C-alpha positions as a LaTeX table, in Angstrom:
\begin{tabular}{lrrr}
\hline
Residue & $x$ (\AA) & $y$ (\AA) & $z$ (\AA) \\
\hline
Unk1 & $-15.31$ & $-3.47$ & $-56.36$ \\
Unk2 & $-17.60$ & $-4.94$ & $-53.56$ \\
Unk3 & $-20.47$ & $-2.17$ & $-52.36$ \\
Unk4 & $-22.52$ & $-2.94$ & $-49.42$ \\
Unk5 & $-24.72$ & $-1.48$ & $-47.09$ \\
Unk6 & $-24.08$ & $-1.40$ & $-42.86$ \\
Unk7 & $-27.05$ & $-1.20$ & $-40.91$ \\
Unk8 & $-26.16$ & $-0.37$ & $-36.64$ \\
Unk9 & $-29.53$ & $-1.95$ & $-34.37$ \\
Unk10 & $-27.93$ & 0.15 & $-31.77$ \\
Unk11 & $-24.93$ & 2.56 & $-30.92$ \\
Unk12 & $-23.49$ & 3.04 & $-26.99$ \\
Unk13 & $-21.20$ & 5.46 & $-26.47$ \\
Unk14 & $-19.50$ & 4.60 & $-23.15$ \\
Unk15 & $-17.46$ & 7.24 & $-21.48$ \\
Unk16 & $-14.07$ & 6.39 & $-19.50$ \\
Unk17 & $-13.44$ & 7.82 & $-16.56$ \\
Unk18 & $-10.20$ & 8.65 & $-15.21$ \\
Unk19 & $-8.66$ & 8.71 & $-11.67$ \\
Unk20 & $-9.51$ & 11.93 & $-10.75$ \\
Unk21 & $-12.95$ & 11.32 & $-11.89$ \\
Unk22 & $-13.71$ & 8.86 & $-9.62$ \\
Unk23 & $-11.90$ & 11.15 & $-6.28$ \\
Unk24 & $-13.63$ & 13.73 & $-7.27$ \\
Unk25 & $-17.25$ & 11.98 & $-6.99$ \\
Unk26 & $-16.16$ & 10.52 & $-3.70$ \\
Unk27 & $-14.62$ & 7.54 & $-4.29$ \\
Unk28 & $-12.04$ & 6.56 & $-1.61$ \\
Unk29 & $-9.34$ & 4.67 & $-1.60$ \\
Unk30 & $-8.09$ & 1.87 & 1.02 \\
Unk31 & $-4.27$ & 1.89 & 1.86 \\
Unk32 & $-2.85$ & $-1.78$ & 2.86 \\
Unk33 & 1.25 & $-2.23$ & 3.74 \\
Unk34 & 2.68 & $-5.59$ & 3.41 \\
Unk35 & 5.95 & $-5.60$ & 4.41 \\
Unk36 & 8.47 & $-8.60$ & 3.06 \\
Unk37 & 10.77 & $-10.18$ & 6.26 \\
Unk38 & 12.03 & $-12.60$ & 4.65 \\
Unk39 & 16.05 & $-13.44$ & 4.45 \\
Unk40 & 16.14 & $-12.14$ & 1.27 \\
Unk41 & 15.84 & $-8.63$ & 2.64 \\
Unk42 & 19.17 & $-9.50$ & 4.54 \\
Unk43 & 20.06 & $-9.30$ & 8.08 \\
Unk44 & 17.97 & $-6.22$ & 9.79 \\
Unk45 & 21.20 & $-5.41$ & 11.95 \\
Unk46 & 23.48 & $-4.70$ & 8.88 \\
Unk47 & 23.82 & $-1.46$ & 6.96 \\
Unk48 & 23.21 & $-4.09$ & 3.52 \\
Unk49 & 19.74 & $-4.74$ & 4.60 \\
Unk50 & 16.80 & $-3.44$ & 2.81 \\
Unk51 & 16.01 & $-3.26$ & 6.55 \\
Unk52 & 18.33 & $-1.58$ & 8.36 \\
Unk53 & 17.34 & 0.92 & 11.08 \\
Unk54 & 19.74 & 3.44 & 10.77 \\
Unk55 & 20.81 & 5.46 & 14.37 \\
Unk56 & 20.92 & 8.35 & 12.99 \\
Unk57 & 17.19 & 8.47 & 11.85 \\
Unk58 & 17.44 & 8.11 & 7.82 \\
Unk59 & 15.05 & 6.43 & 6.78 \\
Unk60 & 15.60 & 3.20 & 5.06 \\
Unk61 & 13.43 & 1.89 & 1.69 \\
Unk62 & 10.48 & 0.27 & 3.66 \\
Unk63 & 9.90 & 3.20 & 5.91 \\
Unk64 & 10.45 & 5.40 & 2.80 \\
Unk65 & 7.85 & 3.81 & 1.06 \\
Unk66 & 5.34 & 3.34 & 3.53 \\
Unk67 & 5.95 & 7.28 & 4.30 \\
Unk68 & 6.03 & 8.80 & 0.61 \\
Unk69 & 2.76 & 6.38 & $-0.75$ \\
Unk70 & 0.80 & 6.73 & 2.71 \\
Unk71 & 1.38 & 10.51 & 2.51 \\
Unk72 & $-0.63$ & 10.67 & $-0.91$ \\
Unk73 & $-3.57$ & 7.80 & $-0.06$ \\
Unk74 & $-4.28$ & 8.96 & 3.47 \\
Unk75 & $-6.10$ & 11.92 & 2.22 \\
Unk76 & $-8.29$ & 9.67 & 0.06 \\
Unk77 & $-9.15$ & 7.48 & 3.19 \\
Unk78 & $-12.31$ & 8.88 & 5.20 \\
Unk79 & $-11.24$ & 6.79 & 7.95 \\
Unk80 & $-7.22$ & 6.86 & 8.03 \\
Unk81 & $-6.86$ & 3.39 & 9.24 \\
Unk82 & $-4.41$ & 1.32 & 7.23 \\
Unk83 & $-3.87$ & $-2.49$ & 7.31 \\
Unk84 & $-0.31$ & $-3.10$ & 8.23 \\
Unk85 & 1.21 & $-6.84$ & 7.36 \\
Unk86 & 4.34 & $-8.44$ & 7.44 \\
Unk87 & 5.44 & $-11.85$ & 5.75 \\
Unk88 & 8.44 & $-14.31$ & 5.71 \\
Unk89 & 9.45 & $-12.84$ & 9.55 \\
Unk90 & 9.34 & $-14.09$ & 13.00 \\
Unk91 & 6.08 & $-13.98$ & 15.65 \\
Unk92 & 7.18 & $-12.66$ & 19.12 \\
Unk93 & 6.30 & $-16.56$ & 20.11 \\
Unk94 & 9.34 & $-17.43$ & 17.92 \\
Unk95 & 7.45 & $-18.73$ & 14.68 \\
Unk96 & 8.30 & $-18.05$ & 11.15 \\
Unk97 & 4.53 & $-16.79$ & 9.63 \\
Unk98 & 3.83 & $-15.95$ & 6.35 \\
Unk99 & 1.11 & $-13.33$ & 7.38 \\
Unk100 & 0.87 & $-11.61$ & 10.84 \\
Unk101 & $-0.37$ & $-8.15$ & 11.50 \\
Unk102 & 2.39 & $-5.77$ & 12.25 \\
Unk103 & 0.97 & $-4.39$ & 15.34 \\
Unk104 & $-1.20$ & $-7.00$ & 16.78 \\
Unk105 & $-4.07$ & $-5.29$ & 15.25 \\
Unk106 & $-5.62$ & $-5.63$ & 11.52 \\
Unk107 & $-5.78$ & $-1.26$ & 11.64 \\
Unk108 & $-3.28$ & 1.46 & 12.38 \\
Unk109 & $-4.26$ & 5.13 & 13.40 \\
Unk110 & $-1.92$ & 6.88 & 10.88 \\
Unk111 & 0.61 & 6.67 & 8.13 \\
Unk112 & 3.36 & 7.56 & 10.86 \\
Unk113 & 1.94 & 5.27 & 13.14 \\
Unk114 & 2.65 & 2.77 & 10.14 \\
Unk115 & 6.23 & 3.62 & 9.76 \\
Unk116 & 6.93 & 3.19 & 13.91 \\
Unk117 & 4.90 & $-0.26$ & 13.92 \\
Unk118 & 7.18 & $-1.34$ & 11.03 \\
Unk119 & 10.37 & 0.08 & 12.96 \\
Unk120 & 9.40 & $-2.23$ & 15.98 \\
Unk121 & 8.47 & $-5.20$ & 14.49 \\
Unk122 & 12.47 & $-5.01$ & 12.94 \\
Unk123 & 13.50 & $-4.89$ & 16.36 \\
\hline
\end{tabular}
């Protein structure tokens, strides 16, 4: 039977904090959209696409998204200005770009103002 002795220099205890931890002491957090246009996502114009804006107002899963997850962060953000990006779609000059700010602008006002710069970039 082997007997020893352990001797500690030092001992840190190091607490972990959890997510409300860190909103409760102020920490905020910064909501970004990137919104994928390539042909993957199908044709915008069909009821198939990931994409499609349906007439009669439902919403479809990007608008969803933007809606339910901006809904929950914007209230976290002191500011309420969210970065709004699109990829794999077409510039209004006609070029394919793999980064270009959905409404001209690197901010947006608010998460509804998201979900209507998204809705006219489709068109």
């Amino acid at each position: 039977v082997l007997k020893g002795q352990l001797y500690v220099d030092e001992f840190r205890e190091k607490e972990l904090y959890s997510f409300l931890d860190y909103i409760s002491s102020g920490f905020e957090l910064n909501f970004m959209v990137a919104v994928d246009f390539t042909a993957s996502n199908g044709n915008p114009r069909s009821p198939d696409s990931l994409h499609y804006i349906d007439p009669s107002g439902r919403l479809n899963a990007y608008q969803r998204a933007i809606m339910e997850v901006g809904e929950v962060i914007q209230f976290y953000d002191s500011d309420k200005r969210f970065s709004a990006w699109g990829f794999g779609g077409k510039t209004p000059d006609g070029t394919v770009s793999h980064c270009f700010n959905l409404n001209g602008s690197p901010y947006d006002s608010e998460v509804n103002y998201l979900s209507l710069s998204y809705s006219e970039t489709i068109e």
